[in-house]
Short mmCIF file of C-alpha atoms in Angstrom, two decimals:
data_model
loop_
_atom_site.label_atom_id
_atom_site.label_comp_id
_atom_site.label_asym_id
_atom_site.label_seq_id
_atom_site.Cartn_x
_atom_site.Cartn_y
_atom_site.Cartn_z
CA MET G 1 -40.88 2.36 131.93
CA VAL G 2 -38.62 4.10 134.44
CA HIS G 3 -38.31 7.85 134.02
CA SER G 4 -35.46 9.98 135.30
CA ASP G 5 -36.24 12.65 137.88
CA GLU G 6 -35.97 15.30 135.18
CA GLU G 7 -38.35 13.42 132.89
CA GLN G 8 -40.82 12.89 135.73
CA ALA G 9 -40.75 16.58 136.62
CA LYS G 10 -41.38 17.51 132.98
CA LEU G 11 -44.21 14.98 132.69
CA LYS G 12 -45.79 16.25 135.89
CA LYS G 13 -45.65 19.85 134.68
CA GLN G 14 -47.23 18.93 131.33
CA ASN G 15 -50.00 16.87 132.91
CA THR G 16 -50.68 19.55 135.51
CA GLN G 17 -51.14 22.18 132.81
CA SER G 18 -53.35 19.79 130.86
CA ALA G 19 -55.49 19.17 133.95
CA ILE G 20 -55.92 22.91 134.50
CA ASP G 21 -56.82 23.54 130.87
CA LEU G 22 -59.41 20.75 130.94
CA ALA G 23 -60.97 22.16 134.11
CA LEU G 24 -61.11 25.66 132.65
CA ALA G 25 -62.81 24.17 129.59
CA GLY G 26 -65.32 22.29 131.76
CA ARG G 27 -64.13 18.92 130.43
CA TRP G 28 -64.40 17.25 133.81
CA ARG G 29 -64.34 13.58 132.73
CA GLU G 30 -61.05 14.11 130.94
CA ALA G 31 -59.78 16.11 133.92
CA VAL G 32 -60.46 13.06 136.12
CA THR G 33 -58.31 10.89 133.85
CA VAL G 34 -55.38 13.31 133.76
CA ASN G 35 -55.41 14.03 137.50
CA LYS G 36 -55.59 10.30 138.26
CA SER G 37 -52.49 9.76 136.14
CA ILE G 38 -50.67 12.45 138.12
CA VAL G 39 -51.71 10.93 141.46
CA GLU G 40 -50.55 7.49 140.33
CA LEU G 41 -47.05 8.86 139.74
CA PHE G 42 -47.08 11.38 142.60
CA PRO G 43 -49.40 10.08 145.39
CA ASP G 44 -48.52 12.99 147.68
CA ASP G 45 -49.48 15.70 145.14
CA THR G 46 -52.22 17.45 147.12
CA GLU G 47 -53.00 19.92 144.33
CA ALA G 48 -53.73 17.04 141.94
CA LEU G 49 -55.94 15.42 144.60
CA ASN G 50 -57.77 18.72 145.07
CA ARG G 51 -58.31 19.00 141.31
CA LEU G 52 -59.45 15.38 141.16
CA GLY G 53 -61.97 16.05 143.92
CA ARG G 54 -63.26 19.12 142.08
CA ALA G 55 -63.67 17.17 138.83
CA PHE G 56 -65.63 14.41 140.58
CA LEU G 57 -67.73 17.05 142.38
CA GLU G 58 -68.61 18.70 139.07
CA LEU G 59 -69.61 15.32 137.65
CA GLY G 60 -71.89 14.69 140.62
CA GLU G 61 -69.82 11.72 141.77
CA TYR G 62 -69.81 12.80 145.38
CA GLY G 63 -68.40 9.60 146.86
CA GLU G 64 -65.32 9.74 144.64
CA ALA G 65 -64.95 13.47 145.29
CA ARG G 66 -65.08 12.88 149.03
CA GLU G 67 -62.39 10.19 148.78
CA ALA G 68 -60.07 12.45 146.77
CA TYR G 69 -60.45 15.31 149.23
CA ARG G 70 -60.00 12.92 152.16
CA LYS G 71 -56.67 11.76 150.71
CA ALA G 72 -55.65 15.37 150.12
CA LYS G 73 -56.45 16.09 153.74
CA GLU G 74 -54.35 13.13 154.86
CA GLN G 75 -51.39 14.48 152.89
CA ASP G 76 -51.88 18.00 154.22
CA PRO G 77 -53.90 18.36 157.46
CA TYR G 78 -54.06 22.13 156.87
CA ASN G 79 -55.52 21.80 153.38
CA THR G 80 -58.25 24.45 153.49
CA ILE G 81 -59.52 23.59 150.00
CA ALA G 82 -60.13 19.98 151.01
CA ASP G 83 -61.71 21.09 154.30
CA ARG G 84 -64.12 23.44 152.61
CA ASN G 85 -65.14 20.98 149.93
CA LEU G 86 -65.65 18.13 152.37
CA ARG G 87 -68.10 20.40 154.22
CA ARG G 88 -69.68 21.36 150.89
CA LEU G 89 -70.13 17.68 150.01
CA GLU G 90 -71.74 17.04 153.37
CA LEU G 91 -74.24 19.84 152.78
CA LEU G 92 -74.95 18.67 149.24
CA THR G 93 -75.62 15.17 150.49
CA ILE G 94 -77.91 16.39 153.29
CA SER G 95 -79.83 18.72 150.99
CA GLY G 96 -80.22 16.08 148.29
CA ALA G 97 -79.06 18.57 145.66
CA LYS G 98 -79.04 17.16 142.16
CA PRO G 99 -75.72 17.58 140.34
CA ILE G 100 -75.64 19.36 137.01
CA ALA G 101 -72.97 17.43 135.16
CA ASP G 102 -71.98 17.10 131.51
CA THR G 103 -74.88 19.31 130.43
CA ASP G 104 -74.53 22.70 128.79
CA VAL G 105 -70.98 23.01 130.09
CA GLN G 106 -69.70 26.53 129.63
CA ARG G 107 -66.00 27.23 129.32
CA VAL G 108 -64.56 29.24 132.19
CA GLU G 109 -62.35 31.71 130.39
CA PRO G 110 -59.39 32.90 132.51
CA GLN G 111 -60.15 36.50 131.49
CA VAL G 112 -63.41 36.21 133.45
CA PHE G 113 -61.27 36.87 136.50
CA LEU G 114 -59.41 39.83 135.01
CA GLU G 115 -60.45 43.02 136.76
CA GLU G 116 -60.12 45.94 134.34
CA THR G 117 -60.06 49.54 135.47
CA GLY G 118 -63.58 50.97 135.44
CA LYS G 119 -65.00 47.95 133.62
CA ALA G 120 -65.23 45.33 136.38
CA GLY G 121 -65.59 45.16 140.14
CA VAL G 122 -65.54 42.52 142.86
CA PHE G 123 -68.32 42.37 145.46
CA ASN G 124 -68.96 40.37 148.61
CA LEU G 125 -72.68 39.55 148.70
CA SER G 126 -74.97 40.10 151.68
CA ARG G 127 -78.29 38.47 152.62
CA LEU G 128 -76.83 35.17 151.54
CA ALA G 129 -78.86 32.11 150.62
CA PRO G 130 -78.88 29.15 153.04
CA ARG G 131 -75.69 27.11 153.30
CA GLU G 132 -77.18 24.18 151.41
CA VAL G 133 -77.80 26.48 148.43
CA LEU G 134 -74.33 28.03 148.57
CA ALA G 135 -72.82 24.53 148.74
CA GLY G 136 -73.80 24.04 145.12
CA VAL G 137 -72.04 27.20 143.94
CA VAL G 138 -68.42 27.12 142.85
CA ALA G 139 -66.02 29.68 141.45
CA GLY G 140 -66.37 30.28 137.75
CA ASP G 141 -70.14 29.77 137.84
CA LYS G 142 -72.03 32.30 135.74
CA VAL G 143 -74.73 34.15 137.70
CA ASN G 144 -77.48 36.59 136.79
CA LEU G 145 -78.17 40.14 137.94
CA ARG G 146 -81.79 41.06 138.62
CA ALA G 147 -83.10 44.49 139.56
CA SER G 148 -85.75 44.39 142.28
CA GLY G 149 -86.69 47.97 143.09
CA ALA G 150 -83.66 49.50 144.77
CA VAL G 151 -82.07 46.08 145.29
CA LEU G 152 -79.62 44.34 142.93
CA VAL G 153 -80.09 40.59 143.35
CA ILE G 154 -77.59 37.93 142.31
CA GLU G 155 -79.23 34.72 141.16
CA GLY G 156 -77.96 31.30 140.11
CA MET G 157 -78.66 30.09 136.60
CA SER G 158 -81.66 28.13 137.89
CA GLY G 159 -83.19 31.30 139.34
CA GLU G 160 -82.32 30.72 143.00
CA GLN G 161 -81.40 33.88 144.91
CA LEU G 162 -77.80 33.75 146.14
CA GLY G 163 -77.51 37.18 147.74
CA ILE G 164 -77.59 40.91 147.03
CA ILE G 165 -75.05 43.60 146.20
CA ASP G 166 -74.37 46.11 148.96
CA PRO G 167 -76.86 49.00 148.44
CA ARG G 168 -73.97 51.49 148.56
CA TYR G 169 -72.79 50.15 145.21
CA ALA G 170 -76.01 48.72 143.83
CA LEU G 171 -77.75 52.07 143.34
CA LYS G 172 -75.22 53.29 140.76
CA LEU G 173 -75.26 49.99 138.87
CA LEU G 174 -79.05 49.94 138.87
CA LYS G 175 -79.09 53.47 137.45
CA LEU G 176 -76.64 52.51 134.71
CA MET G 177 -78.61 49.34 133.92
CA LYS G 178 -81.78 51.39 133.65
CA GLY G 179 -79.90 53.70 131.28
CA GLY G 180 -79.11 50.79 128.97
CA ASN G 181 -75.80 49.38 130.22
CA ARG G 182 -75.44 45.60 130.32
CA TYR G 183 -73.36 43.50 132.72
CA SER G 184 -72.28 39.89 133.22
CA ALA G 185 -71.26 38.26 136.49
CA ASN G 186 -69.32 35.21 137.69
CA VAL G 187 -68.57 33.74 141.09
CA ILE G 188 -64.93 34.11 142.08
CA SER G 189 -65.09 32.88 145.67
CA SER G 190 -67.53 30.61 147.48
CA ALA G 191 -67.72 29.37 151.06
CA GLU G 192 -70.40 28.34 153.55
CA ASP G 193 -70.88 31.87 154.80
CA LYS G 194 -69.44 34.05 152.05
CA LEU G 195 -69.87 34.57 148.32
CA SER G 196 -67.92 36.96 146.10
CA VAL G 197 -68.69 37.80 142.49
CA ILE G 198 -67.01 39.80 139.77
CA ILE G 199 -69.35 41.98 137.71
CA ARG G 200 -68.20 43.12 134.29
CA GLU G 201 -69.57 45.82 132.01
CA THR G 202 -70.27 44.15 128.65
CA TYR G 203 -72.04 47.04 126.92
CA GLN G 204 -72.13 50.77 127.54
CA ASP G 205 -75.16 52.56 126.20
CA PRO G 206 -74.31 55.72 124.25
CA SER G 207 -76.31 57.70 126.78
CA GLN G 208 -73.90 56.55 129.53
CA ILE G 209 -70.66 57.64 127.83
CA GLY G 210 -68.34 59.09 130.46
CA GLN G 211 -70.04 57.22 133.31
CA ILE G 212 -67.60 54.79 135.00
CA SER G 213 -69.29 51.65 136.27
CA PHE G 214 -66.58 50.69 138.77
CA PRO G 215 -64.36 53.38 140.30
CA THR G 216 -61.11 51.73 141.35
CA ARG G 217 -57.89 52.29 143.25
CA GLN G 218 -56.25 49.27 141.64
CA SER G 219 -53.75 48.81 138.84
CA PRO G 220 -55.14 48.66 135.28
CA ALA G 221 -55.47 44.87 135.28
CA THR G 222 -55.57 42.48 138.21
CA VAL G 223 -56.24 38.77 137.93
CA ARG G 224 -58.51 37.40 140.64
CA LYS G 225 -57.37 33.88 141.38
CA PRO G 226 -60.21 31.44 140.67
CA GLU G 227 -61.21 28.74 143.11
CA LEU G 228 -60.02 26.09 140.71
CA GLU G 229 -57.36 24.54 142.96
CA VAL G 230 -54.48 26.16 141.09
CA SER G 231 -51.32 27.75 142.37
CA GLY G 232 -50.29 31.25 141.37
CA GLU G 233 -47.77 29.96 138.82
CA GLU G 234 -50.37 27.66 137.27
CA LEU G 235 -52.91 30.44 136.85
CA GLU G 236 -50.33 32.74 135.33
CA SER G 237 -49.67 30.01 132.77
CA ALA G 238 -53.39 29.58 132.16
CA VAL G 239 -53.87 33.27 131.31
CA ASP G 240 -50.90 32.99 128.94
CA GLY G 241 -49.10 36.25 128.57
CA GLU G 242 -51.33 38.58 130.61
CA GLU G 243 -49.36 41.10 132.62
CA ALA G 244 -51.19 40.82 135.90
CA ASP G 245 -50.70 40.39 139.61
CA VAL G 246 -52.13 37.17 141.05
CA SER G 247 -53.69 37.62 144.46
CA PRO G 248 -52.58 34.96 146.97
CA GLU G 249 -55.05 32.29 148.04
CA GLU G 250 -57.33 33.29 150.87
CA ARG G 251 -57.34 36.94 149.66
CA LEU G 252 -60.17 37.50 147.22
CA GLU G 253 -61.62 40.48 148.99
CA ASP G 254 -63.30 43.46 147.40
CA GLU G 255 -60.37 45.83 146.93
CA THR G 256 -62.24 47.91 144.37
CA TYR G 257 -64.19 49.90 146.93
CA PRO G 258 -63.45 51.16 150.44
CA ASP G 259 -63.11 48.44 153.06
CA ASP G 260 -66.49 47.40 154.40
CA GLY G 261 -65.08 45.51 157.35
CA ASP G 262 -65.50 41.97 155.99
CA ASP G 263 -62.86 39.41 156.93
CA GLU G 264 -60.54 38.39 154.12
CA GLU G 265 -60.64 34.81 152.90
CA GLU G 266 -60.95 32.38 150.03
CA ASP G 267 -59.54 30.99 146.86
CA LEU G 268 -60.80 29.53 143.58
CA GLU G 269 -60.48 25.88 142.56
CA VAL G 270 -59.30 24.13 139.39
#
């Protein structure tokens, strides 16, 4: 069946949104099918190829992921998402890391990346784990916070240490945690030599009323773009109706606290 240009554009938009929704829901096998259908109609769609590579990566099908990212790189030699993930795949192959696919998949809610005034903050980790460990971490991953004396450690769900929160900010959070506050954390940006997480207050103990977990200079609500291979317009559609500013790719720095001198970088992939 031959579609008009208008029909093709509409079909592409619908399938693209479907692919993003499936990725956010962790339904990677279905995401492969939808992104393949897009690539069949639009072979030069680098965003679809990036998403296809991410879906294969999540499923542990590294050969297929590598091929998708390679094609994306051919279409766009400056494709930083493909570059980064090709390096990640190389490290995963060298380290012999076992993929965690189709098991206990947790939905990545778009609001995970919504930074609310006083209730959430973004942090660049220090004392990072080796590159082969970071290669297995992607944006949207849930991580754990563990108090170790005066150090706030960020761990993967398997217990591996990924890095620590800067002591300048950790001490206050540790005090609030000791006082009964509870927090959750997710990765929002991952690279070979950098890892950023968003920490969110999920419960404020009555004894901590009036204590703000995350002082901020930002607007009341800012969406941090996830590393899910989506464009700004696509993410705005995914968060459906939120009034928020989407940070451009390569700029997921910690704007919540004074500049600590780190270089700005990164994006989040769907």
